[in-house]
Short mmCIF file of C-alpha atoms in Angstrom, two decimals:
data_model
loop_
_atom_site.label_atom_id
_atom_site.label_comp_id
_atom_site.label_asym_id
_atom_site.label_seq_id
_atom_site.Cartn_x
_atom_site.Cartn_y
_atom_site.Cartn_z
CA MET A 31 -18.98 -40.27 13.11
CA THR A 32 -15.58 -41.81 12.47
CA ASP A 33 -13.23 -41.63 15.46
CA LEU A 34 -9.89 -40.34 14.16
CA PRO A 35 -6.85 -38.90 16.00
CA ASN A 36 -6.48 -35.13 16.30
CA VAL A 37 -3.72 -35.03 13.69
CA HIS A 38 -4.06 -36.33 10.14
CA GLN A 39 -1.49 -36.60 7.38
CA GLY A 40 -1.90 -33.84 4.79
CA ALA A 41 -1.64 -34.24 1.04
CA ALA A 42 2.11 -33.60 1.15
CA GLY A 43 2.68 -35.93 4.11
CA THR A 44 2.84 -33.14 6.68
CA ALA A 45 0.90 -33.29 9.93
CA VAL A 46 -2.26 -31.22 9.89
CA PRO A 47 -3.81 -30.47 13.31
CA GLN A 48 -7.49 -31.27 13.48
CA THR A 49 -8.89 -27.78 13.89
CA LYS A 50 -12.62 -28.04 14.40
CA VAL A 51 -14.78 -27.50 11.32
CA SER A 52 -18.47 -26.59 11.44
CA VAL A 53 -20.37 -27.63 8.33
CA VAL A 54 -23.47 -25.50 7.69
CA VAL A 55 -26.01 -26.98 5.27
CA VAL A 56 -29.03 -24.83 4.38
CA ASN A 57 -32.19 -26.63 3.30
CA TRP A 58 -35.58 -25.63 1.95
CA ASN A 59 -37.86 -28.47 0.88
CA GLY A 60 -34.87 -30.52 -0.21
CA ARG A 61 -35.63 -33.83 1.47
CA ASP A 62 -34.68 -35.86 -1.61
CA LEU A 63 -31.33 -34.07 -1.83
CA LEU A 64 -30.24 -34.51 1.78
CA GLU A 65 -29.42 -38.22 1.81
CA PRO A 66 -26.44 -38.09 -0.61
CA CYS A 67 -25.20 -34.83 0.92
CA LEU A 68 -25.29 -35.92 4.56
CA SER A 69 -24.08 -39.44 3.76
CA SER A 70 -20.98 -37.99 2.10
CA LEU A 71 -20.39 -35.82 5.18
CA SER A 72 -20.57 -38.88 7.42
CA LYS A 73 -17.76 -40.48 5.39
CA GLN A 74 -15.28 -37.61 5.70
CA VAL A 75 -11.84 -38.73 6.87
CA TYR A 76 -11.49 -35.44 8.73
CA SER A 77 -13.01 -36.24 12.12
CA ASN A 78 -13.12 -33.02 14.15
CA ARG A 79 -16.31 -31.64 12.72
CA GLU A 80 -19.91 -30.83 13.46
CA VAL A 81 -22.74 -30.70 10.94
CA ILE A 82 -25.48 -28.11 11.33
CA LEU A 83 -28.59 -28.30 9.16
CA VAL A 84 -30.51 -25.04 8.94
CA ASP A 85 -34.03 -25.76 7.76
CA ASN A 86 -35.82 -22.81 6.17
CA ALA A 87 -39.39 -23.72 7.19
CA SER A 88 -39.63 -26.78 4.93
CA ASP A 89 -42.97 -28.56 4.64
CA ASP A 90 -41.74 -31.72 2.89
CA GLY A 91 -40.65 -33.71 5.95
CA SER A 92 -36.98 -32.74 5.68
CA VAL A 93 -36.49 -32.24 9.42
CA GLU A 94 -38.19 -35.50 10.38
CA PHE A 95 -36.14 -37.38 7.79
CA VAL A 96 -32.82 -36.02 9.08
CA ARG A 97 -33.72 -36.69 12.72
CA SER A 98 -34.54 -40.29 11.84
CA VAL A 99 -31.68 -41.15 9.48
CA PHE A 100 -28.89 -38.76 10.57
CA PRO A 101 -29.33 -38.26 14.34
CA TRP A 102 -25.80 -36.83 14.69
CA VAL A 103 -26.76 -33.75 12.66
CA LYS A 104 -27.58 -30.63 14.69
CA ILE A 105 -30.83 -29.18 13.36
CA VAL A 106 -31.66 -25.49 13.54
CA GLU A 107 -35.23 -24.76 12.50
CA SER A 108 -36.22 -21.35 11.19
CA SER A 109 -39.85 -20.27 11.37
CA GLU A 110 -39.50 -18.60 7.97
CA ASN A 111 -37.50 -18.99 4.77
CA LEU A 112 -34.38 -16.88 5.36
CA GLY A 113 -32.87 -17.78 2.00
CA TYR A 114 -29.37 -19.17 1.60
CA ALA A 115 -27.71 -16.03 2.97
CA GLY A 116 -29.85 -15.73 6.09
CA GLY A 117 -29.80 -19.49 6.64
CA CYS A 118 -26.01 -19.59 6.54
CA ASN A 119 -25.82 -16.69 8.99
CA LEU A 120 -28.15 -18.50 11.38
CA GLY A 121 -26.06 -21.66 11.14
CA VAL A 122 -22.76 -19.85 11.67
CA ARG A 123 -24.17 -18.21 14.80
CA ARG A 124 -24.65 -21.73 16.20
CA ALA A 125 -21.25 -22.97 14.98
CA THR A 126 -18.38 -23.74 17.35
CA GLY A 127 -15.63 -24.53 14.84
CA ASP A 128 -12.75 -22.23 13.91
CA TYR A 129 -13.46 -22.99 10.26
CA VAL A 130 -16.91 -23.09 8.67
CA LEU A 131 -17.83 -25.00 5.52
CA LEU A 132 -20.81 -23.36 3.81
CA LEU A 133 -22.48 -26.11 1.81
CA ASN A 134 -25.44 -26.42 -0.56
CA ASN A 135 -27.84 -29.27 0.20
CA ASP A 136 -27.61 -30.62 -3.37
CA THR A 137 -23.95 -31.60 -3.14
CA ARG A 138 -22.00 -34.81 -2.63
CA LEU A 139 -18.44 -34.65 -1.33
CA ALA A 140 -15.33 -36.73 -1.92
CA PRO A 141 -14.28 -38.41 1.37
CA ASP A 142 -11.13 -36.30 1.70
CA LEU A 143 -12.74 -32.96 0.83
CA LEU A 144 -12.64 -31.45 4.32
CA LEU A 145 -9.04 -32.51 4.80
CA ARG A 146 -8.07 -31.05 1.44
CA LEU A 147 -9.72 -27.70 2.27
CA VAL A 148 -8.41 -27.42 5.83
CA THR A 149 -4.78 -28.07 4.87
CA PRO A 150 -4.15 -24.80 2.94
CA LEU A 151 -5.89 -22.74 5.64
CA GLU A 152 -3.62 -24.31 8.27
CA HIS A 153 -0.51 -23.59 6.23
CA ASN A 154 -1.35 -20.05 5.05
CA PRO A 155 -2.63 -17.60 7.70
CA LEU A 156 -3.46 -15.03 5.01
CA LEU A 157 -5.81 -17.39 3.19
CA GLY A 158 -9.29 -16.32 4.28
CA ALA A 159 -11.39 -18.78 2.30
CA VAL A 160 -10.90 -21.70 -0.05
CA SER A 161 -13.36 -23.44 -2.35
CA ALA A 162 -13.53 -26.93 -3.76
CA VAL A 163 -13.75 -27.96 -7.42
CA GLN A 164 -17.10 -29.00 -8.84
CA VAL A 165 -17.00 -32.15 -10.97
CA GLU A 166 -19.65 -33.90 -13.03
CA ARG A 167 -19.11 -37.26 -11.32
CA LEU A 168 -16.86 -38.19 -8.42
CA ASP A 169 -16.45 -41.75 -9.72
CA ALA A 170 -15.20 -40.66 -13.16
CA HIS A 171 -11.53 -41.32 -13.99
CA PRO A 172 -10.30 -38.69 -14.33
CA PRO A 173 -13.15 -36.54 -12.98
CA VAL A 174 -14.41 -33.85 -15.36
CA SER A 175 -14.50 -30.48 -13.63
CA SER A 176 -16.77 -27.58 -14.49
CA GLN A 177 -15.31 -24.34 -15.79
CA PRO A 178 -14.31 -22.00 -12.96
CA THR A 179 -15.96 -18.58 -12.92
CA THR A 180 -14.82 -15.18 -11.78
CA ILE A 181 -16.33 -11.69 -11.89
CA ASN A 182 -15.49 -8.61 -13.90
CA VAL A 183 -15.28 -5.04 -12.63
CA ILE A 184 -19.05 -4.57 -12.95
CA GLY A 185 -19.82 -7.70 -10.95
CA LYS A 186 -20.87 -9.96 -13.83
CA HIS A 187 -19.90 -13.63 -13.74
CA LEU A 188 -17.62 -14.84 -16.53
CA VAL A 189 -15.57 -17.94 -17.27
CA HIS A 190 -12.20 -17.67 -15.55
CA THR A 191 -9.51 -17.75 -18.25
CA ASN A 192 -6.29 -16.80 -16.44
CA ALA A 193 -4.65 -19.81 -14.80
CA THR A 194 -2.02 -17.61 -13.11
CA VAL A 195 -4.63 -15.86 -10.94
CA SER A 196 -7.14 -17.42 -8.57
CA PRO A 197 -10.81 -16.73 -9.36
CA PHE A 198 -12.04 -13.62 -7.56
CA TYR A 199 -14.48 -15.44 -5.31
CA ALA A 200 -15.03 -18.79 -3.65
CA PRO A 201 -18.39 -20.18 -4.84
CA GLY A 202 -20.80 -20.60 -1.95
CA ALA A 203 -21.86 -24.12 -2.93
CA CYS A 204 -18.81 -25.48 -1.08
CA CYS A 205 -16.62 -22.88 0.62
CA LEU A 206 -14.49 -23.13 3.77
CA TYR A 207 -13.64 -19.89 5.57
CA ARG A 208 -12.20 -18.66 8.87
CA ARG A 209 -15.11 -17.92 11.21
CA ALA A 210 -13.10 -15.30 13.12
CA LEU A 211 -13.03 -13.09 10.01
CA SER A 212 -16.81 -12.75 9.81
CA SER A 213 -19.32 -13.95 12.40
CA GLU A 214 -22.00 -13.58 9.71
CA PRO A 215 -20.53 -14.49 6.31
CA TYR A 216 -23.32 -12.94 4.25
CA ASP A 217 -25.65 -9.97 4.22
CA SER A 218 -29.04 -11.48 5.05
CA ASP A 219 -30.78 -8.97 2.76
CA TYR A 220 -29.29 -10.82 -0.23
CA PHE A 221 -31.47 -13.89 0.42
CA ALA A 222 -29.67 -15.80 -2.35
CA TYR A 223 -27.23 -15.25 -5.25
CA ASP A 224 -23.97 -13.29 -5.25
CA GLU A 225 -23.74 -13.67 -1.47
CA ASP A 226 -20.56 -15.67 -2.12
CA VAL A 227 -19.10 -12.70 -4.01
CA TYR A 228 -19.98 -10.57 -0.97
CA LEU A 229 -17.97 -12.79 1.40
CA SER A 230 -14.93 -13.06 -0.87
CA TRP A 231 -14.91 -9.32 -1.56
CA LEU A 232 -15.14 -8.62 2.18
CA LEU A 233 -12.20 -10.92 2.90
CA ARG A 234 -10.12 -9.34 0.14
CA LEU A 235 -10.82 -5.86 1.53
CA LYS A 236 -9.49 -7.11 4.85
CA GLY A 237 -6.25 -8.13 3.16
CA TYR A 238 -6.89 -11.88 2.93
CA HIS A 239 -6.57 -14.13 -0.08
CA VAL A 240 -9.28 -16.35 -1.54
CA GLY A 241 -8.28 -19.54 -3.28
CA VAL A 242 -9.34 -22.85 -4.73
CA GLU A 243 -8.04 -26.31 -3.80
CA PRO A 244 -7.86 -28.34 -7.03
CA GLN A 245 -7.78 -31.70 -5.24
CA ALA A 246 -10.92 -31.06 -3.16
CA LEU A 247 -13.79 -32.43 -5.27
CA PHE A 248 -17.57 -32.42 -5.02
CA GLU A 249 -20.65 -33.00 -7.15
CA HIS A 250 -23.34 -30.34 -7.37
CA LYS A 251 -26.81 -30.49 -8.87
CA THR A 252 -26.59 -26.83 -9.85
CA SER A 253 -29.56 -24.69 -8.79
CA SER A 254 -31.81 -27.65 -8.05
CA THR A 255 -34.12 -25.46 -6.00
CA SER A 256 -33.93 -22.23 -7.99
CA ARG A 257 -35.02 -23.71 -11.33
CA ARG A 258 -38.57 -23.52 -9.97
CA ILE A 259 -38.40 -19.76 -9.47
CA ARG A 260 -36.49 -18.37 -12.46
CA GLU A 261 -37.81 -14.78 -12.30
CA TYR A 262 -36.95 -14.46 -8.64
CA VAL A 263 -33.42 -15.71 -9.39
CA VAL A 264 -32.93 -12.94 -11.98
CA PHE A 265 -34.30 -10.37 -9.53
CA CYS A 266 -31.98 -11.44 -6.70
CA ALA A 267 -28.91 -11.75 -8.91
CA GLU A 268 -29.31 -8.27 -10.42
CA ARG A 269 -30.18 -6.60 -7.13
CA ASN A 270 -27.28 -8.23 -5.31
CA ARG A 271 -24.79 -7.47 -8.08
CA TRP A 272 -25.55 -3.76 -7.80
CA THR A 273 -25.48 -3.98 -4.02
CA ASN A 274 -21.98 -5.47 -4.10
CA LEU A 275 -20.73 -2.61 -6.27
CA ILE A 276 -22.26 0.00 -3.95
CA LEU A 277 -21.02 -1.63 -0.75
CA PHE A 278 -17.45 -2.46 -1.68
CA TYR A 279 -16.12 0.05 -4.19
CA GLU A 280 -14.59 3.35 -3.19
CA ALA A 281 -16.59 6.27 -4.61
CA SER A 282 -13.89 7.09 -7.17
CA THR A 283 -13.85 3.52 -8.49
CA LEU A 284 -17.63 3.35 -8.65
CA ALA A 285 -17.64 6.51 -10.75
CA LYS A 286 -15.14 4.95 -13.18
CA VAL A 287 -17.07 1.72 -13.70
CA ALA A 288 -20.56 3.31 -13.73
CA PRO A 289 -20.60 3.90 -17.54
CA LEU A 290 -19.82 0.23 -18.15
CA VAL A 291 -22.54 -0.84 -15.72
CA VAL A 292 -25.15 1.26 -17.53
CA LEU A 293 -24.06 0.08 -20.98
CA ASN A 294 -24.16 -3.52 -19.80
CA VAL A 295 -27.70 -3.11 -18.47
CA VAL A 296 -28.88 -1.67 -21.78
CA ALA A 297 -27.17 -4.36 -23.87
CA LYS A 298 -28.27 -7.29 -21.72
CA THR A 299 -31.85 -6.06 -21.49
CA ALA A 300 -32.08 -5.70 -25.26
CA ALA A 301 -30.68 -9.22 -25.72
CA SER A 302 -32.94 -10.88 -23.15
CA VAL A 303 -36.44 -9.42 -23.17
CA GLU A 304 -37.79 -12.03 -20.74
CA GLU A 305 -35.52 -10.64 -18.02
CA ILE A 306 -36.83 -7.08 -18.28
CA ARG A 307 -39.53 -7.44 -15.63
CA PRO A 308 -37.42 -9.02 -12.85
CA LYS A 309 -34.58 -6.59 -13.52
CA LEU A 310 -36.93 -3.62 -13.32
CA ARG A 311 -38.11 -5.02 -9.99
CA ALA A 312 -34.49 -5.15 -8.85
CA TYR A 313 -33.85 -1.51 -9.81
CA LEU A 314 -37.06 -0.46 -8.07
CA TRP A 315 -35.93 -2.28 -4.92
CA LEU A 316 -32.57 -0.52 -5.07
CA PHE A 317 -34.27 2.87 -5.43
CA ARG A 318 -36.69 2.24 -2.56
CA ASN A 319 -33.89 1.02 -0.30
CA LEU A 320 -31.30 3.59 -1.32
CA ARG A 321 -31.06 5.06 2.18
CA LEU A 322 -30.36 1.61 3.63
CA LEU A 323 -27.76 0.91 0.95
CA LEU A 324 -25.94 4.17 1.57
CA HIS A 325 -25.63 3.41 5.28
CA LYS A 326 -24.17 -0.08 4.84
CA PRO A 327 -20.81 0.79 3.20
CA ALA A 328 -19.53 2.63 6.31
CA ARG A 329 -19.36 -0.61 8.30
CA ILE A 330 -17.69 -2.50 5.47
CA GLN A 331 -15.26 0.25 4.54
CA SER A 332 -14.14 0.55 8.18
CA SER A 333 -12.58 -2.92 7.89
CA ARG A 334 -10.69 -2.06 4.68
CA VAL A 335 -6.90 -2.48 4.81
CA VAL A 336 -6.21 -2.45 1.03
CA ARG A 337 -7.19 -0.11 -1.77
CA ASP A 338 -9.48 -1.03 -4.65
CA SER A 339 -6.49 -1.41 -6.95
CA ASP A 340 -5.32 -4.39 -4.87
CA VAL A 341 -8.75 -6.01 -5.14
CA ILE A 342 -9.49 -5.25 -8.80
CA ARG A 343 -6.30 -6.97 -9.96
CA HIS A 344 -8.09 -10.24 -9.17
CA MET A 345 -10.99 -9.31 -11.50
CA THR A 346 -11.20 -9.34 -15.28
CA GLY A 347 -11.88 -6.33 -17.47
CA ARG A 348 -13.73 -8.44 -20.02
CA VAL A 349 -17.48 -7.97 -20.27
CA ALA A 350 -18.41 -11.10 -22.24
CA ASP A 351 -17.38 -14.73 -22.55
CA ALA A 352 -15.77 -15.78 -25.83
CA SER A 353 -18.89 -17.74 -26.80
CA THR A 354 -21.09 -14.62 -26.65
CA PRO A 355 -21.88 -12.99 -30.03
CA GLY A 356 -19.87 -9.80 -30.43
CA ALA A 357 -17.58 -10.71 -27.53
CA ASN A 358 -14.33 -9.79 -29.29
CA LEU A 359 -15.42 -6.24 -30.02
CA ALA A 360 -17.05 -5.75 -26.62
CA ASN A 361 -14.00 -7.03 -24.76
CA THR A 362 -11.58 -5.01 -26.89
CA LEU A 363 -13.48 -1.81 -26.11
CA SER A 364 -13.84 -2.70 -22.44
CA LEU A 365 -10.15 -3.48 -21.98
CA TRP A 366 -9.25 -0.26 -23.78
CA TYR A 367 -11.50 1.57 -21.29
CA MET A 368 -9.69 -0.18 -18.40
CA ARG A 369 -6.32 0.97 -19.70
CA ALA A 370 -7.50 4.52 -20.39
CA LEU A 371 -8.85 4.94 -16.85
CA ARG A 372 -6.02 2.93 -15.29
CA ILE A 373 -8.26 0.29 -13.78
CA PRO A 374 -5.73 -2.50 -12.99
CA THR A 375 -7.52 -5.77 -13.81
CA TYR A 376 -5.64 -9.04 -14.14
CA ASP A 377 -5.83 -8.63 -17.92
CA SER A 378 -3.51 -5.62 -17.78
CA ARG A 379 -1.04 -7.59 -15.69
CA ARG A 380 -1.14 -10.44 -18.21
CA GLU A 381 -0.48 -7.94 -21.02
CA ARG A 382 2.55 -6.57 -19.15
CA GLU A 383 3.90 -10.07 -18.54
CA ALA A 384 3.43 -10.95 -22.21
CA SER A 385 5.29 -7.81 -23.27
CA ARG A 386 8.26 -8.91 -21.12
CA SER A 387 8.38 -12.44 -22.57
CA PRO A 388 11.54 -13.50 -24.48
CA LYS A 389 9.58 -13.64 -27.76
CA ALA A 390 8.32 -10.09 -27.25
CA GLU A 391 11.80 -8.86 -26.34
CA ALA A 392 13.27 -10.48 -29.46
CA ALA A 393 10.69 -8.76 -31.64
CA ARG A 394 11.73 -5.31 -30.44
#
């Protein structure tokens, strides 16, 4: 690894102390993906780091390959496939850094990515986690970034359309967070999908912010592993979405959003028949594990320092992206429902700001 001094110049020319960063990469049969990922980590200008590879019982020679080509990587072998959530938890338990970068194995990082992510955490003690920006190609000029996503009040992922508000969550493909805030960033029961929403929601409940660093860039071969197991992806995503709602919302908020959740399930199921079976499996899992789910919120809610209204203002009240058929009507009705029940999404704040604009004042 590159030998650098303990202080590096930040993006604005200010000295940034080299707080130790632990990079946790989770792998399952991803031997062909590891070379570009680990090579890009070896080229990071930020020197005070360790790289931990958690291998989820791969049988493709991943561990042997890393030991041979990247001997500086610390390897943690699991005897079973713990999924991304469980794998990250295992890696974080072995981490020694104050900050932890949770990283997919199918990524490639710009050389200054770690430095770019550490800098805002060093300067803002209330920033709990920060994510990088995914681009199509790092060597493009300028690089073309993917559309950022956020979640709505029922936990569905939508394109983030409000530039004045940070997306609700830091995507888990490349996310740096303060290890002291959560010794296990994810709930291992999630296995994969929406575990990143879990971490960001937990940090927001604790009163911390979640942000994105626009100058920290990385490439990502999105869902390289999960394309092989589409039905299981749908099952995990639906199960974990519902779990997030149950774990994090106050009972009164959950009661308010429940009608929208049910309507969304009916509409989405009718529009996508091939997803009926995995979603039914998800609902059956939730029913069978209801007792477990009802015991989990107590631990999470005990760390709460803000009310739901402070968290929801970082979500959208929309239920569909603009490209979805019928989106205008669905979003109009949904936003009306938000206003009627006084659910303070960032859309309502944008409406208030628009009403105070000089043009709006002149029209009165």
